[in-house]
Coordinates of C-alpha atoms and ligand atoms in Angstrom, one line a residue:
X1 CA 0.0 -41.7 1.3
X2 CA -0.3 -40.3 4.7
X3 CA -3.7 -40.0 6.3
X4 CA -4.1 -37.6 9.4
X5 CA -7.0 -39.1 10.1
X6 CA -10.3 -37.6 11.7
X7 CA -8.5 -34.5 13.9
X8 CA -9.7 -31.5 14.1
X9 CA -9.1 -29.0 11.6
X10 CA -9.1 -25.0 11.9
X11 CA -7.9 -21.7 10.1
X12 CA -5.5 -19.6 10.8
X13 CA -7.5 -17.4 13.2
X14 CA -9.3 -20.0 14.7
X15 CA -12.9 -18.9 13.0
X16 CA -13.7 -21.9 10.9
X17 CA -13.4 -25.0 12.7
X18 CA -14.2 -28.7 10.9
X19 CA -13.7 -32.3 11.5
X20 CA -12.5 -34.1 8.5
X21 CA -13.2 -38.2 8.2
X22 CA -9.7 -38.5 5.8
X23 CA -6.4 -35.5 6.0
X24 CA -4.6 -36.6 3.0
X25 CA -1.0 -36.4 2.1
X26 CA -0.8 -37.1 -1.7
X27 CA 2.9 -37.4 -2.6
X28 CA 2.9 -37.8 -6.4
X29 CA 0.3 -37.5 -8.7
X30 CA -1.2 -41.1 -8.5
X31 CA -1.7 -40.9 -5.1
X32 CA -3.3 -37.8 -6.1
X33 CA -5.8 -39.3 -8.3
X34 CA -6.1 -42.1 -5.9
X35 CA -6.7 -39.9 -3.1
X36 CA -9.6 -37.5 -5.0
X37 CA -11.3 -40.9 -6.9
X38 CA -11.3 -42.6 -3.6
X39 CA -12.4 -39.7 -1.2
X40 CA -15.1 -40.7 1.6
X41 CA -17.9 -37.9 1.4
X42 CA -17.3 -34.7 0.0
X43 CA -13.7 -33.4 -1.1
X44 CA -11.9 -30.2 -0.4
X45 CA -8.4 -29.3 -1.0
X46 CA -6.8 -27.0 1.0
X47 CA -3.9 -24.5 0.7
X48 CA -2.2 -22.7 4.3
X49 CA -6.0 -22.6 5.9
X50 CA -5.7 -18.5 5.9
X51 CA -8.9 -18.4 4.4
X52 CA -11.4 -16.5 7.0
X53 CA -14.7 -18.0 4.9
X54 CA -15.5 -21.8 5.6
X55 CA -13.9 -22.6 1.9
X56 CA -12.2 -25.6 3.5
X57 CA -14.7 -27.0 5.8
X58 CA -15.6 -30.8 5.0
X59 CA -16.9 -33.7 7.3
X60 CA -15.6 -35.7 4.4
X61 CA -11.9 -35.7 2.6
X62 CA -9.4 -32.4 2.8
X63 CA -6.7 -32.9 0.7
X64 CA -3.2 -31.1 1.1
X65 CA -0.5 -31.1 -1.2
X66 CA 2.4 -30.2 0.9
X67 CA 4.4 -33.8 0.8
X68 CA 3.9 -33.6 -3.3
X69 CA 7.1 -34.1 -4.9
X70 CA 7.7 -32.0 -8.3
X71 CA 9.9 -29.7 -9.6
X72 CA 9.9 -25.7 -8.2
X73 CA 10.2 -23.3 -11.3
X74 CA 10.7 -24.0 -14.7
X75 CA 11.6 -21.3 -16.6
X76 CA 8.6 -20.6 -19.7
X77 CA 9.8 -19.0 -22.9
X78 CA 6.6 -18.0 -24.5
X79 CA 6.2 -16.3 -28.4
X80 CA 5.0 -13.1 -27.0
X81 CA 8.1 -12.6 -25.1
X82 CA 6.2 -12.3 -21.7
X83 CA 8.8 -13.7 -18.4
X84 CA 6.7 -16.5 -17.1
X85 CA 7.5 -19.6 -15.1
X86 CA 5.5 -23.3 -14.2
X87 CA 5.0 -23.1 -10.7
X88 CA 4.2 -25.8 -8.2
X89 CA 0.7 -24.7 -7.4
X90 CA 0.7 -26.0 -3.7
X91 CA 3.4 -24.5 -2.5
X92 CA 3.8 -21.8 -0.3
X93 CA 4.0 -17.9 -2.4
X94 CA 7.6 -17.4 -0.2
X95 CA 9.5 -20.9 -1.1
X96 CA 8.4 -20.0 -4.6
X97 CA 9.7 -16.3 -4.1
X98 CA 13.1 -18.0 -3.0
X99 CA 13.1 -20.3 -5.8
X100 CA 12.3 -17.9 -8.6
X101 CA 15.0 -15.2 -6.9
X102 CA 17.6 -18.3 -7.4
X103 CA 16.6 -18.0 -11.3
X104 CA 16.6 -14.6 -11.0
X105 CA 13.0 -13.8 -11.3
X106 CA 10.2 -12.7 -9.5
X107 CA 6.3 -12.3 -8.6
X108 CA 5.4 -8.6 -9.6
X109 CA 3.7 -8.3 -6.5
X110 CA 2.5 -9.4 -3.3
X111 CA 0.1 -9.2 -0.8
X112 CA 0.6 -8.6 3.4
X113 CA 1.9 -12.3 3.7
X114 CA 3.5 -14.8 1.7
X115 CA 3.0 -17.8 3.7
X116 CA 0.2 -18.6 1.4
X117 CA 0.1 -21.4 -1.6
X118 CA -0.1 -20.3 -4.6
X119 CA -3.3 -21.8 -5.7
X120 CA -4.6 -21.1 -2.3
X121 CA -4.2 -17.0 -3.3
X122 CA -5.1 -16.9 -6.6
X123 CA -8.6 -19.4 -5.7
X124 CA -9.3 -16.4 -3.8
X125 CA -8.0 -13.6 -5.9
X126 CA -5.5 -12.6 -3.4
X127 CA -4.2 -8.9 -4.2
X128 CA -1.4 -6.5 -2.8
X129 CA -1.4 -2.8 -3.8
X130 CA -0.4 -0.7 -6.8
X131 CA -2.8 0.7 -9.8
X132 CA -0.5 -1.0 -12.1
X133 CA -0.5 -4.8 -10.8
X134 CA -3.3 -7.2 -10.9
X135 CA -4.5 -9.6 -7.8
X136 CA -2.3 -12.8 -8.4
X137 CA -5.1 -14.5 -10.4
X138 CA -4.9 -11.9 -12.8
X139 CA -1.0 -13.2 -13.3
X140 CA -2.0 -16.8 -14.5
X141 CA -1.5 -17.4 -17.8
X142 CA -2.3 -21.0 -17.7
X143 CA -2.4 -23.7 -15.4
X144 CA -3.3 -28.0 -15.0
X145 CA -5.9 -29.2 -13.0
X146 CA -7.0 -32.4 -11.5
X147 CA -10.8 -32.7 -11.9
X148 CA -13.1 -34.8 -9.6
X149 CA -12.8 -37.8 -11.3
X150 CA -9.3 -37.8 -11.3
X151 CA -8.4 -36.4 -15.0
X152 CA -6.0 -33.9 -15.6
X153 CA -6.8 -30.8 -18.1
X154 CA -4.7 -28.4 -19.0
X155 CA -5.9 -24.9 -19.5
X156 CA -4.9 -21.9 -21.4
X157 CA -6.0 -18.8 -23.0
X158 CA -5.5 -20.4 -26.5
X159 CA -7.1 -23.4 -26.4
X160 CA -9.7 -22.9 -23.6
X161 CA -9.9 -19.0 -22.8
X162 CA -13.3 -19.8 -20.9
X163 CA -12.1 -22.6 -18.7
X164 CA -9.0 -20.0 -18.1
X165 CA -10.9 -17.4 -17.0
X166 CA -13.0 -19.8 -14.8
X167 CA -9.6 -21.2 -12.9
X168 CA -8.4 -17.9 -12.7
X169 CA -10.5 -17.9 -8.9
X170 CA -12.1 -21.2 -9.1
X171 CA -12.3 -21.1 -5.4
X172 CA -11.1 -24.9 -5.0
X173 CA -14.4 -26.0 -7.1
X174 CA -13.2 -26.7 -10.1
X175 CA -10.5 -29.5 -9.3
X176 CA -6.9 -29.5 -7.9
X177 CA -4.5 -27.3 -9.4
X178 CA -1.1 -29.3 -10.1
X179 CA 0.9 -26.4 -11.3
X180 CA 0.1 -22.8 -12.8
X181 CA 1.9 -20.5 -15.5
X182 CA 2.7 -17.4 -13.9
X183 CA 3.7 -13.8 -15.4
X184 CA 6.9 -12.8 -13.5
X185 CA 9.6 -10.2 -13.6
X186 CA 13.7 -10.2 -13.5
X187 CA 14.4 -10.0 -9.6
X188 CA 14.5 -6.5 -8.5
X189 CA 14.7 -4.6 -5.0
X190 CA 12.1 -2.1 -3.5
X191 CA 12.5 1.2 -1.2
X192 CA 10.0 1.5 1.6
X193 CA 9.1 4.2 3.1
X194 CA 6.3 4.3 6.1
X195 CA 5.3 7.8 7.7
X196 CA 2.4 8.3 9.8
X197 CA 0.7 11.6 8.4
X198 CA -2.6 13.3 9.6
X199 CA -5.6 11.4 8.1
X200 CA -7.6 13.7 5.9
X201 CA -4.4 15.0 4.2
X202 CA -3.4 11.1 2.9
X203 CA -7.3 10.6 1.9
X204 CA -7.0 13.6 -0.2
X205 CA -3.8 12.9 -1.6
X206 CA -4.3 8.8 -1.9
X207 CA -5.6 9.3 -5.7
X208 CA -2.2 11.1 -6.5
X209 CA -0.1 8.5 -4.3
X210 CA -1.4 5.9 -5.7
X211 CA -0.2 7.5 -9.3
X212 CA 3.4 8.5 -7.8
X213 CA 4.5 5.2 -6.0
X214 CA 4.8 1.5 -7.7
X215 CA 2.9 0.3 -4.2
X216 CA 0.8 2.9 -2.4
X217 CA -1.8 1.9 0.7
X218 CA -2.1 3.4 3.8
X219 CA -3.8 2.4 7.2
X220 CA -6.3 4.5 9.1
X221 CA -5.7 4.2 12.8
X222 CA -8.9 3.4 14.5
X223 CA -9.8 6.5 17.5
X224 CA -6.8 9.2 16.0
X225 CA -6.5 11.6 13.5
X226 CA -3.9 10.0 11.5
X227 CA -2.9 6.8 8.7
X228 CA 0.1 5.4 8.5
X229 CA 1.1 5.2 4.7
X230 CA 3.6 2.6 3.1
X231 CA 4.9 3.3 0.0
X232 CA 7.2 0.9 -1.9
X233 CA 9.5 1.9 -5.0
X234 CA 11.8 0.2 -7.1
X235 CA 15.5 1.2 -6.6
X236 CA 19.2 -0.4 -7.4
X237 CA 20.4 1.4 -4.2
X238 CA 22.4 -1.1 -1.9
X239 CA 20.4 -3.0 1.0
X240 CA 19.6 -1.2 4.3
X241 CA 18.8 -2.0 7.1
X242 CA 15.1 -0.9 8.6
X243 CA 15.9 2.6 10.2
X244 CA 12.5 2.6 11.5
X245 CA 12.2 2.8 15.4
X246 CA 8.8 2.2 16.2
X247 CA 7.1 2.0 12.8
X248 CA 8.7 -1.0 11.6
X249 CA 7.6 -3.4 13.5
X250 CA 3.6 -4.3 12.7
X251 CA 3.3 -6.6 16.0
X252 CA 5.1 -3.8 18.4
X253 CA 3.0 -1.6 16.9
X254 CA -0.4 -3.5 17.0
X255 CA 0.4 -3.8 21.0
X256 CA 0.6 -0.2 22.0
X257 CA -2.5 -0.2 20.2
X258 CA -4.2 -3.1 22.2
X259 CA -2.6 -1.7 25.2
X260 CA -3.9 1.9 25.1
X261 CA -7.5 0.4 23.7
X262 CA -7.5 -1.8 27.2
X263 CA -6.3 0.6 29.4
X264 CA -8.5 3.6 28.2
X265 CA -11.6 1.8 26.7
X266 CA -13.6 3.9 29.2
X267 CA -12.5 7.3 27.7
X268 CA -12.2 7.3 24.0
X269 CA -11.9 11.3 24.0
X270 CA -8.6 10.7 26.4
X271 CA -7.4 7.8 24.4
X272 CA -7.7 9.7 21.0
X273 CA -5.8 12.9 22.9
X274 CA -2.9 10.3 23.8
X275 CA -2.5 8.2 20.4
X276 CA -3.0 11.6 18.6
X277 CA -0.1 12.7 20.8
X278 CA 2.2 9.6 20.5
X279 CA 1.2 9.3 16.7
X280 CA 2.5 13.1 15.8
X281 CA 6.1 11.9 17.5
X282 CA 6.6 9.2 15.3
X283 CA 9.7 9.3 13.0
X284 CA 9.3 8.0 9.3
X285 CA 11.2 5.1 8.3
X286 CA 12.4 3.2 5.4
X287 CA 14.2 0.6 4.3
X288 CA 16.1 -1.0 1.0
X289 CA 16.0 -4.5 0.1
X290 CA 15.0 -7.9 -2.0
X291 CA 11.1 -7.6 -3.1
X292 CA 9.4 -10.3 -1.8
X293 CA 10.5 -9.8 1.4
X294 CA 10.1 -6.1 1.8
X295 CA 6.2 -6.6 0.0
X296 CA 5.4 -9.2 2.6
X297 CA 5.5 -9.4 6.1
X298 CA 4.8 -10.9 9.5
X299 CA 1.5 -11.6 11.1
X300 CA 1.7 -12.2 14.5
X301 CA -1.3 -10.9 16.1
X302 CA -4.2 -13.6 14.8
X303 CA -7.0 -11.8 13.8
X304 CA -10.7 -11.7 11.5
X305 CA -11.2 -9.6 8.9
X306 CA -13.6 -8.4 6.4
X307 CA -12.3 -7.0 3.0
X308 CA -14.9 -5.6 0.4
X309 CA -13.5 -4.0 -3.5
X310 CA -14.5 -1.1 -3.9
X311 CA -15.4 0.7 -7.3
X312 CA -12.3 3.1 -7.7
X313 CA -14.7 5.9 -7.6
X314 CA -16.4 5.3 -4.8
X315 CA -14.0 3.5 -2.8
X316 CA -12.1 6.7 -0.9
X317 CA -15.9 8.0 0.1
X318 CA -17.2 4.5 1.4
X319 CA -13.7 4.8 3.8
X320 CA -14.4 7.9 4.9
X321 CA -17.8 7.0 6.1
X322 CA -17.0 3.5 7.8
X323 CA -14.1 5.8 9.5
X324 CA -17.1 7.5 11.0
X325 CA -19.1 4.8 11.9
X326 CA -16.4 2.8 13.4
X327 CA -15.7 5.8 15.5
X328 CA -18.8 6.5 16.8
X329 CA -20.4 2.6 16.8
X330 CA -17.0 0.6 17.7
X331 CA -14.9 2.6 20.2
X332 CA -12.8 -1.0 21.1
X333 CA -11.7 -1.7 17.6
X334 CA -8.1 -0.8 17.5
X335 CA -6.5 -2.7 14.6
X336 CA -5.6 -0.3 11.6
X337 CA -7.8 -0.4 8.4
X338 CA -6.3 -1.0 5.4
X339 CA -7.2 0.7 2.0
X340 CA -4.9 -0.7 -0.6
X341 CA -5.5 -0.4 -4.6
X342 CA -6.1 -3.3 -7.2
X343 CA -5.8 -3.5 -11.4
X344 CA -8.5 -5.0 -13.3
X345 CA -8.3 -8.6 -14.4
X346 CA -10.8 -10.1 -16.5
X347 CA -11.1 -13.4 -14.6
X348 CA -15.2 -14.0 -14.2
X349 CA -15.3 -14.7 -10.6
X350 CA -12.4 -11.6 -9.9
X351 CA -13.5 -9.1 -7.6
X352 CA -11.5 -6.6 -9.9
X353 CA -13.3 -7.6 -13.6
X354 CA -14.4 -5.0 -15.5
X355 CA -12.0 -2.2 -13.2
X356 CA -9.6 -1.3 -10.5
X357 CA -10.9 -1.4 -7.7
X358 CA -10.1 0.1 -3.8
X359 CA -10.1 -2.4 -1.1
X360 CA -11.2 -1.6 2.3
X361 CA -10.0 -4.1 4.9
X362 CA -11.3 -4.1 8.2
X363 CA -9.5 -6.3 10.9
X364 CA -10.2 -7.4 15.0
X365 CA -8.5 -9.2 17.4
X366 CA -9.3 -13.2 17.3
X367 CA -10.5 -12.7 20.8
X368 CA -13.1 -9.7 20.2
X369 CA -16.6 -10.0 18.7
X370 CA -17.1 -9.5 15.1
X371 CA -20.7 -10.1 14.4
X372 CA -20.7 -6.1 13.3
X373 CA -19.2 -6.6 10.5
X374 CA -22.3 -8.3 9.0
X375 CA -24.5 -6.0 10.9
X376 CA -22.8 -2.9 10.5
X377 CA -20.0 -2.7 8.0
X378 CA -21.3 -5.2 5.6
X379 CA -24.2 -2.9 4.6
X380 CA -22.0 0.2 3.3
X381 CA -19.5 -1.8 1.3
X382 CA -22.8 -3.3 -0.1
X383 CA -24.6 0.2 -1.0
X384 CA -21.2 1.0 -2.8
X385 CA -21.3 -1.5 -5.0
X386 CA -18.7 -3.9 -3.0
X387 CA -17.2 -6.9 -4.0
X388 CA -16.5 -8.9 -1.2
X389 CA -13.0 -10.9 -0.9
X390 CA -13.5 -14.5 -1.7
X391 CA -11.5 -15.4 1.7
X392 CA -12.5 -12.9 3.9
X393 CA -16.0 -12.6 6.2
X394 CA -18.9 -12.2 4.2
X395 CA -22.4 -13.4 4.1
X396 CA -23.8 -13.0 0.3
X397 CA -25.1 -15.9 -1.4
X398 CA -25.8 -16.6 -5.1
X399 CA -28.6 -14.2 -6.0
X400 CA -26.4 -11.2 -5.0
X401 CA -23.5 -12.4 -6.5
X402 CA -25.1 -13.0 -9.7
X403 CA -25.7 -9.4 -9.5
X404 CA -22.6 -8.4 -8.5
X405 CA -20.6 -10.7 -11.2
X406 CA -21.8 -10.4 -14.9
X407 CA -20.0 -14.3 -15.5
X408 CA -21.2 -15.8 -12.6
X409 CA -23.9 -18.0 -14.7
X410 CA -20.5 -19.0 -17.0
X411 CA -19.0 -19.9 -13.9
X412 CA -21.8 -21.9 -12.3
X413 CA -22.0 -23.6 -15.6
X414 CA -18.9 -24.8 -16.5
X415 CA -18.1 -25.6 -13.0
X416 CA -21.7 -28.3 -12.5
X417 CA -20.1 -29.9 -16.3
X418 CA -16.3 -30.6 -14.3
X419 CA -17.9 -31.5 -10.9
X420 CA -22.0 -32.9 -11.6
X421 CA -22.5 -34.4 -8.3
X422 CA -20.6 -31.3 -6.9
X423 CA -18.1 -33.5 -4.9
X424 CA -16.3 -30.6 -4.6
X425 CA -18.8 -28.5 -2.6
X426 CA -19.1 -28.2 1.0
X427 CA -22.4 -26.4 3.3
X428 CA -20.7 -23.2 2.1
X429 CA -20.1 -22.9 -1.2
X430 CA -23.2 -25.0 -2.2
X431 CA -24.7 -21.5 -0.6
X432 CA -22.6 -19.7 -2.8
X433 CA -23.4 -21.5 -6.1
X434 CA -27.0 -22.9 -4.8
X435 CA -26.2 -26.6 -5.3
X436 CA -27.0 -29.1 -2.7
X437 CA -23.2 -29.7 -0.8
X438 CA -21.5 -32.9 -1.7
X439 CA -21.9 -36.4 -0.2
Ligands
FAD501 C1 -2.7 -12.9 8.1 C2 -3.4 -12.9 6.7 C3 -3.0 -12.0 5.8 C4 -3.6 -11.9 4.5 N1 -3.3 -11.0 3.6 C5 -3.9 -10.9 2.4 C6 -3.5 -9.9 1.5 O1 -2.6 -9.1 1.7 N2 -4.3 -9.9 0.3 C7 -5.3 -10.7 0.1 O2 -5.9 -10.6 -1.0 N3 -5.6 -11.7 0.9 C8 -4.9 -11.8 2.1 N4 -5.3 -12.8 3.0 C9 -6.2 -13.8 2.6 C10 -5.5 -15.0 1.9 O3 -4.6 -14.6 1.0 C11 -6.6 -15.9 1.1 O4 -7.6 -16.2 2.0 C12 -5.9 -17.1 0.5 O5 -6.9 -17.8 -0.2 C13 -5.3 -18.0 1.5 O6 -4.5 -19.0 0.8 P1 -4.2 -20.4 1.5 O7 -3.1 -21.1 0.8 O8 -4.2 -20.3 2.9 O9 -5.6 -21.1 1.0 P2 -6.7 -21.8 1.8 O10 -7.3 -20.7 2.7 O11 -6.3 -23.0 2.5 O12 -7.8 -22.1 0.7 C14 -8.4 -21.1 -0.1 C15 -9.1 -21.7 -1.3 O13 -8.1 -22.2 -2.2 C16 -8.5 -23.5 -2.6 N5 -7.3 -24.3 -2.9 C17 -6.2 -24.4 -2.2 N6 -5.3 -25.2 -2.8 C18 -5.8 -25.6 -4.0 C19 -5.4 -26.4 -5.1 N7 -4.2 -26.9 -5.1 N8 -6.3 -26.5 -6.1 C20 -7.5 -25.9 -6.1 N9 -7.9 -25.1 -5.1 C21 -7.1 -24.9 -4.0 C22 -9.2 -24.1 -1.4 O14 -10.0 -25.1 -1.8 C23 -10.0 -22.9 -1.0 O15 -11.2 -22.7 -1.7 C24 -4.7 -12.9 4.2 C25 -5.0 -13.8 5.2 C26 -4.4 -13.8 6.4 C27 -4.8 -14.9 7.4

């Protein structure tokens, strides 16, 4: 198997940074076992690395399973008629979106990207939008995983509903998930529509947009008086082409925004003037085509983030007022936020058991400072009862998120009888679970 040795490991925006003794290439499922039973210090597998929280970070072993050999899709005929397929679990959510479209299926939903692997997202309960669809966790069904000392279990909600609900966001500690059993649909295509509208009119109409459209969210733009909604629908009409001009393109967009933000940072009342100006011109624009790639897009501009889950009641309030106090505390921030909508799963360590929730996602350059997200933001998504996402910025540790999680002990429990000398467990998530980090 191929080792990449002791270089330097980082994330995709560059804020975790780690050193690893051992890279590991597994390329079956011995070298697997070989490569977990014979790991140097603690172990950590690792997915695309778009994880903003230090889940990845080891001085010891990371593992990666892109060179594993096995087979893409296999079609799952289950007794209660549900369309599910056997996925790979390390590869990426848009080579599995080709392959499933080439049996004519599909995920039901997406997030922003795709590049992601699948057991990467759902470790993390990673989540599009739509009051009807689950985060990606809450789509597993069942799924096989390589435990520290190198056995393989195999999971599902017959025979071990507890250990399912556990892997369903294991966040990497449970073992290595080979492959997963995922609910999916026949292959369909999606309308899109995006329209920048006037801000306070889309936060008093989100409740009934989120009821009309399939996928609703919408993104507030930072020193205006306006969102930009996207809505996605399912339709048979032929494939068109984007008719957008400037609204569909995320990265042409994000640079007027930067550009205007540098240029006028000295006068947010003249800046607002201008983007409230330049905002009102823009055209709405839409476009037909395959799901996957009209759910997901492209991420140019590298940035941190910070997503909380909101409880749906609260969730549109708690926007409002971080609207507020961006504007007034953080005149520089220019990327959009994102309020999205998620359905309730009842995974233990989901942000969205027990109810659907409304996710407020707040995003800055790689470049700019974002130590006001724990001093500043953090505290209102906490006072409305926020779930933080697993992979985004956050600080809590385990006596908040025992409060915040009713299965957290469950969790805690059955993951110290998988992994006992938590070889699994790096500085981070010993904090998390308040286990010493393993050697
Ligand atoms: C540009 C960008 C856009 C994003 N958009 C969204 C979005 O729309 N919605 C959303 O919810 N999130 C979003 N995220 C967050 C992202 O989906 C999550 O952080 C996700 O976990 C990243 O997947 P990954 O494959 O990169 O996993 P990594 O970040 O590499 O790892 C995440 C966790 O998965 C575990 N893991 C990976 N592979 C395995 C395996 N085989 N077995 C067991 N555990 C494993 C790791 O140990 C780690 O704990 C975005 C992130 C970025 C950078």
């Amino acid at each position: 198997m191929r080792d990449a040795g002791a270089s330097q490991w980082s994330n995709w925006s560059g804020c975790v940074k780690a050193q690893p003794g051992q890279q590991l290439f597994p390329r079956d499922l011995d070298e697997l076992r070989a490569a977990i039973q014979g790991a140097r210090g603690g172990v950590r597998v690792r997915g695309a690395g778009h994880s903003f929280t230090p889940l990845n970070a080891t001085d010891g072993t990371m593992i990666c399973l892109d060179e594993m050999a096995i087979p893409m899709v296999q079609v799952l005929a289950p007794d209660d008629g549900e369309l599910r397929a056997r996925l790979p679990a390390g590869a990426s959510l848009n080579a599995l979106s080709a392959a499933l479209q080439a049996q004519g299926l599909a995920f039901r939903n997406l997030g922003d990207i795709d590049v992601q692997s699948l057991a990467g997202a759902t470790a993390t309960a990673t989540h599009g939008t739509g009051r009807e669809f689950p985060c990606l966790s809450g789509e597993l069904r069942a799924c096989s995983i390589m435990t520290a000392d190198g056995d393989i279990r195999s999971v599902d909600a017959v025979s071990s509903p507890d250990e399912l609900a556990a892997a369903q966001v294991s966040l990497g500690t449970l073992g290595i998930v080979l492959s997963a059993d995922v609910h999916v649909r026949e292959a369909f295509k999606l309308h899109r529509r995006a329209q920048v509208r006037p801000y306070r009119e889309v936060l008093e109409q989100a409740p009934s947009l989120w009821r009309q459209h399939r996928n609703f969210e919408f993104f507030v733009i930072p020193g205006s008086d306006y969102a930009l909604t996207l809505t996605h629908d399912e339709t048979d009409e032929t494939d068109a082409p984007d008719i957008a001009e400037n609204l569909g393109d995320d990265h042409a967009g994000l640079q007027k925004l930067l550009w205007l933000r540098n240029t006028l940072a000295w006068a947010p009342s003249v800046r607002r003037w201008i983007l409230n100006r330049v905002l009102r011109s823009e055209r709405p624009a839409q476009q037909v085509g395959t799901s996957w790639k009209l759910l997901a897009s492209d991420r140019r501009m590298r940035f941190h983030e910070m997503e909380y889950h909101l409880p749906e009641a609260v969730g549109l309030t708690a926007l409002d007022e971080i609207r507020s106090m961006l504007d007034r505390e953080q005149p520089r921030l220019f990327f959009p936020i994102e309020c999205r909508m998620t359905a309730a799963d009842t995974a233990w360590l989901s942000p969205f058991q027990g109810g659907a929730r409304i996710s407020i996602a707040v995003h800055v350059h790689h470049n700019d400072d974002y130590q006001w997200f724990f001093d500043q933001l953090e505290p209102i998504f906490l006072r409305y009862g926020g779930r933080p996402h697993w992979g985004k910025l956050h600080s809590l540790g385990r006596s908040q998120l025992r409060e915040l999680y009713p299965n957290f002990a469950r969790f805690e429990e059955l993951r110290r009888s998988l992994d006992p000398d938590g070889r699994l467990l790096n500085p981070h998530l010993a904090k998390l679970f308040g286990e010493a980090a393993g050697a």
